[in-house]
GROMACS .gro file of C-alpha atoms in nm:
model
  241
    1MET     CA    1   1.750  -1.998   0.291
    2SER     CA    2   1.581  -1.967  -0.046
    3TYR     CA    3   1.237  -1.805  -0.064
    4SER     CA    4   0.991  -1.762  -0.347
    5ASP     CA    5   0.915  -1.402  -0.437
    6VAL     CA    6   0.586  -1.398  -0.251
    7GLU     CA    7   0.738  -1.569   0.055
    8LEU     CA    8   1.015  -1.312   0.055
    9ALA     CA    9   0.768  -1.021   0.030
   10ALA     CA   10   0.554  -1.156   0.314
   11ARG     CA   11   0.847  -1.236   0.544
   12LEU     CA   12   1.010  -0.898   0.490
   13ALA     CA   13   0.688  -0.703   0.544
   14GLU     CA   14   0.614  -0.898   0.861
   15GLN     CA   15   0.966  -0.860   1.002
   16ALA     CA   16   0.981  -0.489   0.917
   17GLY     CA   17   0.652  -0.449   1.103
   18ARG     CA   18   0.798  -0.618   1.410
   19ILE     CA   19   1.103  -0.392   1.397
   20LEU     CA   20   0.878  -0.087   1.376
   21LEU     CA   21   0.677  -0.199   1.678
   22GLN     CA   22   1.001  -0.247   1.872
   23VAL     CA   23   1.120   0.101   1.778
   24ARG     CA   24   0.787   0.245   1.891
   25ALA     CA   25   0.791   0.046   2.218
   26SER     CA   26   1.144   0.161   2.302
   27ALA     CA   27   1.006   0.495   2.432
   28MET     CA   28   1.317   0.661   2.285
   29PHE     CA   29   1.116   0.863   2.033
   30ASN     CA   30   0.779   1.030   2.003
   31GLY     CA   31   0.572   1.215   1.746
   32LYS     CA   32   0.763   1.321   1.435
   33SER     CA   33   1.097   1.185   1.561
   34LEU     CA   34   0.935   0.843   1.603
   35GLY     CA   35   0.818   0.850   1.244
   36VAL     CA   36   1.165   0.942   1.119
   37ALA     CA   37   1.333   0.671   1.329
   38GLY     CA   38   1.083   0.409   1.214
   39ASP     CA   39   1.115   0.504   0.847
   40GLN     CA   40   1.494   0.492   0.853
   41THR     CA   41   1.522   0.171   1.052
   42ALA     CA   42   1.267  -0.026   0.849
   43ASN     CA   43   1.403   0.108   0.521
   44GLN     CA   44   1.757  -0.001   0.604
   45PHE     CA   45   1.638  -0.351   0.690
   46LEU     CA   46   1.421  -0.390   0.380
   47CYS     CA   47   1.676  -0.251   0.134
   48HIS     CA   48   1.965  -0.457   0.270
   49ALA     CA   49   1.752  -0.773   0.269
   50LEU     CA   50   1.624  -0.724  -0.085
   51ARG     CA   51   1.970  -0.646  -0.222
   52ALA     CA   52   2.102  -0.959  -0.053
   53GLN     CA   53   1.816  -1.186  -0.163
   54ARG     CA   54   1.748  -1.040  -0.511
   55PRO     CA   55   2.071  -0.866  -0.621
   56GLU     CA   56   1.975  -0.861  -0.990
   57ASP     CA   57   1.643  -0.685  -0.936
   58GLY     CA   58   1.576  -0.313  -0.929
   59LEU     CA   59   1.465  -0.131  -0.614
   60LEU     CA   60   1.249   0.175  -0.552
   61SER     CA   61   1.185   0.295  -0.197
   62GLU     CA   62   1.022   0.605  -0.057
   63GLU     CA   63   1.318   0.646   0.178
   64GLU     CA   64   1.602   0.590  -0.073
   65LYS     CA   65   1.739   0.827  -0.336
   66ASP     CA   66   1.596   0.712  -0.669
   67ASN     CA   67   1.837   0.530  -0.899
   68ALA     CA   68   1.762   0.542  -1.272
   69GLU     CA   69   1.918   0.198  -1.310
   70ARG     CA   70   1.583   0.052  -1.204
   71LEU     CA   71   1.439   0.163  -1.539
   72THR     CA   72   1.661  -0.093  -1.713
   73LYS     CA   73   1.521  -0.377  -1.501
   74GLY     CA   74   1.218  -0.592  -1.581
   75ARG     CA   75   1.174  -0.680  -1.212
   76VAL     CA   76   1.164  -0.397  -0.960
   77TRP     CA   77   1.082  -0.414  -0.590
   78ILE     CA   78   0.878  -0.114  -0.477
   79ILE     CA   79   0.862  -0.060  -0.103
   80ASP     CA   80   0.720   0.179   0.154
   81PRO     CA   81   0.884   0.109   0.491
   82VAL     CA   82   0.613   0.298   0.681
   83ASP     CA   83   0.297   0.384   0.493
   84GLY     CA   84   0.117   0.622   0.724
   85THR     CA   85   0.406   0.774   0.916
   86ARG     CA   86   0.168   1.011   1.097
   87GLU     CA   87  -0.048   0.723   1.220
   88TYR     CA   88   0.261   0.526   1.322
   89GLY     CA   89   0.394   0.826   1.516
   90GLU     CA   90   0.056   0.875   1.684
   91GLU     CA   91   0.058   0.509   1.792
   92ARG     CA   92  -0.252   0.427   1.590
   93ALA     CA   93  -0.311   0.094   1.414
   94ASP     CA   94  -0.400   0.222   1.065
   95TRP     CA   95  -0.049   0.219   0.911
   96ALA     CA   96   0.127  -0.041   0.700
   97VAL     CA   97   0.445  -0.180   0.549
   98HIS     CA   98   0.446  -0.233   0.171
   99VAL     CA   99   0.669  -0.476  -0.017
  100GLY     CA  100   0.565  -0.508  -0.382
  101LEU     CA  101   0.720  -0.645  -0.700
  102ALA     CA  102   0.648  -0.495  -1.040
  103VAL     CA  103   0.736  -0.709  -1.343
  104ASP     CA  104   0.745  -0.521  -1.672
  105GLY     CA  105   0.547  -0.244  -1.507
  106LYS     CA  106   0.270  -0.467  -1.372
  107PRO     CA  107   0.203  -0.499  -0.995
  108THR     CA  108   0.266  -0.873  -0.998
  109LEU     CA  109   0.289  -0.967  -0.632
  110GLY     CA  110   0.330  -0.816  -0.292
  111ALA     CA  111   0.263  -0.812   0.078
  112VAL     CA  112   0.108  -0.553   0.305
  113ALA     CA  113   0.174  -0.583   0.676
  114LEU     CA  114  -0.064  -0.423   0.925
  115PRO     CA  115   0.157  -0.453   1.233
  116GLY     CA  116  -0.090  -0.279   1.461
  117LEU     CA  117  -0.335  -0.560   1.384
  118ASN     CA  118  -0.070  -0.836   1.379
  119LEU     CA  119  -0.170  -0.915   1.021
  120VAL     CA  120   0.005  -0.964   0.686
  121LEU     CA  121  -0.193  -0.989   0.362
  122HIS     CA  122  -0.010  -1.113   0.054
  123THR     CA  123  -0.070  -1.236  -0.298
  124GLY     CA  124   0.013  -1.598  -0.211
  125HIS     CA  125  -0.313  -1.639  -0.023
  126THR     CA  126  -0.576  -1.369  -0.050
  127PRO     CA  127  -0.935  -1.492  -0.018
  128PRO     CA  128  -1.211  -1.279  -0.171
  129PRO     CA  129  -1.380  -1.036   0.069
  130PRO     CA  130  -1.709  -1.137   0.231
  131PRO     CA  131  -2.041  -1.019   0.084
  132PRO     CA  132  -2.101  -0.644   0.127
  133PRO     CA  133  -2.370  -0.494   0.350
  134GLU     CA  134  -2.675  -0.326   0.199
  135ARG     CA  135  -2.520   0.021   0.225
  136LEU     CA  136  -2.186   0.071   0.051
  137ARG     CA  137  -1.887   0.191   0.251
  138MET     CA  138  -1.618   0.416   0.102
  139VAL     CA  139  -1.289   0.450   0.285
  140VAL     CA  140  -1.135   0.798   0.281
  141SER     CA  141  -0.852   0.989   0.446
  142ARG     CA  142  -0.918   1.071   0.809
  143THR     CA  143  -0.740   1.408   0.772
  144ARG     CA  144  -0.795   1.521   0.411
  145PRO     CA  145  -1.070   1.327   0.229
  146ALA     CA  146  -1.067   1.400  -0.144
  147LYS     CA  147  -1.366   1.606  -0.254
  148GLU     CA  148  -1.420   1.375  -0.552
  149ALA     CA  149  -1.447   1.075  -0.322
  150VAL     CA  150  -1.692   1.254  -0.095
  151SER     CA  151  -1.901   1.358  -0.397
  152VAL     CA  152  -1.911   1.004  -0.538
  153ALA     CA  153  -2.000   0.863  -0.197
  154GLU     CA  154  -2.293   1.103  -0.169
  155LYS     CA  155  -2.421   1.004  -0.513
  156LEU     CA  156  -2.392   0.634  -0.428
  157GLY     CA  157  -2.540   0.680  -0.083
  158ALA     CA  158  -2.224   0.527   0.058
  159GLU     CA  159  -2.111   0.561   0.417
  160LEU     CA  160  -1.771   0.732   0.463
  161VAL     CA  161  -1.516   0.535   0.666
  162GLU     CA  162  -1.220   0.749   0.777
  163MET     CA  163  -0.882   0.580   0.795
  164GLY     CA  164  -0.511   0.657   0.789
  165SER     CA  165  -0.262   0.512   0.542
  166ALA     CA  166  -0.321   0.410   0.182
  167GLY     CA  167  -0.228   0.051   0.261
  168ALA     CA  168  -0.470   0.036   0.551
  169LYS     CA  169  -0.749   0.172   0.329
  170ALA     CA  170  -0.679  -0.073   0.047
  171MET     CA  171  -0.664  -0.366   0.289
  172ALA     CA  172  -0.993  -0.255   0.443
  173VAL     CA  173  -1.151  -0.328   0.103
  174VAL     CA  174  -0.963  -0.658   0.073
  175ARG     CA  175  -1.076  -0.759   0.422
  176GLY     CA  176  -1.438  -0.660   0.360
  177GLU     CA  177  -1.438  -0.367   0.602
  178ALA     CA  178  -1.509  -0.127   0.314
  179ASP     CA  179  -1.625  -0.162  -0.045
  180ILE     CA  180  -1.458   0.128  -0.229
  181TYR     CA  181  -1.127   0.311  -0.198
  182LEU     CA  182  -1.116   0.613  -0.427
  183HIS     CA  183  -0.818   0.847  -0.410
  184THR     CA  184  -0.761   1.155  -0.625
  185GLY     CA  185  -0.523   1.355  -0.408
  186GLY     CA  186  -0.199   1.223  -0.556
  187GLN     CA  187   0.027   0.941  -0.443
  188TYR     CA  188   0.353   0.775  -0.545
  189GLU     CA  189   0.428   0.427  -0.674
  190TRP     CA  190   0.530   0.298  -0.331
  191ASP     CA  191   0.192   0.400  -0.188
  192SER     CA  192   0.001   0.154  -0.402
  193CYS     CA  193   0.216  -0.113  -0.572
  194ALA     CA  194   0.192  -0.378  -0.300
  195PRO     CA  195  -0.170  -0.295  -0.201
  196VAL     CA  196  -0.283  -0.308  -0.565
  197ALA     CA  197  -0.112  -0.645  -0.616
  198VAL     CA  198  -0.291  -0.784  -0.309
  199ALA     CA  199  -0.624  -0.635  -0.416
  200LEU     CA  200  -0.596  -0.785  -0.765
  201ALA     CA  201  -0.508  -1.124  -0.617
  202ALA     CA  202  -0.827  -1.101  -0.409
  203GLY     CA  203  -1.031  -1.053  -0.726
  204LEU     CA  204  -1.096  -0.682  -0.680
  205HIS     CA  205  -1.090  -0.405  -0.938
  206ALA     CA  206  -0.787  -0.172  -0.934
  207SER     CA  207  -0.723   0.106  -1.186
  208ARG     CA  208  -0.669   0.475  -1.245
  209VAL     CA  209  -0.986   0.683  -1.217
  210ASP     CA  210  -1.022   0.686  -1.597
  211GLY     CA  211  -1.027   0.306  -1.592
  212SER     CA  212  -0.676   0.265  -1.732
  213PRO     CA  213  -0.433   0.017  -1.571
  214LEU     CA  214  -0.186   0.114  -1.302
  215ILE     CA  215   0.168   0.100  -1.444
  216TYR     CA  216   0.476   0.098  -1.222
  217ASN     CA  217   0.850   0.155  -1.249
  218GLN     CA  218   0.803   0.474  -1.445
  219PRO     CA  219   1.059   0.760  -1.472
  220ASP     CA  220   0.811   0.983  -1.286
  221VAL     CA  221   0.686   0.786  -0.985
  222TYR     CA  222   0.396   1.024  -0.911
  223MET     CA  223   0.053   0.856  -0.944
  224PRO     CA  224  -0.233   1.109  -0.937
  225ASP     CA  225  -0.523   0.878  -0.861
  226LEU     CA  226  -0.639   0.529  -0.776
  227LEU     CA  227  -0.956   0.320  -0.749
  228ILE     CA  228  -0.979  -0.011  -0.563
  229CYS     CA  229  -1.323  -0.163  -0.523
  230ARG     CA  230  -1.537  -0.469  -0.576
  231LYS     CA  231  -1.567  -0.544  -0.946
  232GLU     CA  232  -1.943  -0.506  -0.941
  233HIS     CA  233  -1.911  -0.143  -0.827
  234ALA     CA  234  -1.632  -0.034  -1.063
  235LYS     CA  235  -1.845   0.088  -1.354
  236ALA     CA  236  -2.077   0.292  -1.131
  237VAL     CA  237  -1.787   0.460  -0.956
  238LEU     CA  238  -1.593   0.529  -1.278
  239ASP     CA  239  -1.903   0.676  -1.440
  240LEU     CA  240  -1.953   0.914  -1.148
  241ILE     CA  241  -1.597   1.045  -1.129
   0.00000   0.00000   0.00000
């Protein structure tokens, strides 16, 4: 069957999420071993499916050895089979599956599955978030919140909302459960490509913390920082960083 790019991203993210839930429900693994089993199983499914469906495109996955051939491609799929392995292993709901497509370095489309919530958000249909409450909410890591984010939240008078994976945090802003996601602790391209594509499709602001655009499919896949927020809050946050 032939799928559009966004249909393919959404279907793969959803199916990978189902596979991960089955692995977790098998009771064959726990803790760290569950995270490893989930990562490997979902990665194998996603990589095989993408190579079968889009053989001419490049591929970058957290769980695959990087191949420099992707740098010669204009279209590159960037995936994170389990974003939030710790949360997945702890049987929490705040983890995600990322399937994103970068075209000429831009996060063009993608899907983020939240299997613990039985939800997939994708660029084919992403309504804008509902109006914010009076007090801003900033989503931060539940285990290691960045000091810059905490400082900015204090200056804005924003409430801190602790959460697990990067995808879960970004989708909290897309869904209207938070207003700002500021990260300065370092990530990689697979942590944000799909979430940024979905956030942009929802009409949100997404950039580096200096306001510059997020560029993907780079030789060095490390991405030091990220800001996703409502457009009306972007200038205030960037000025405070």
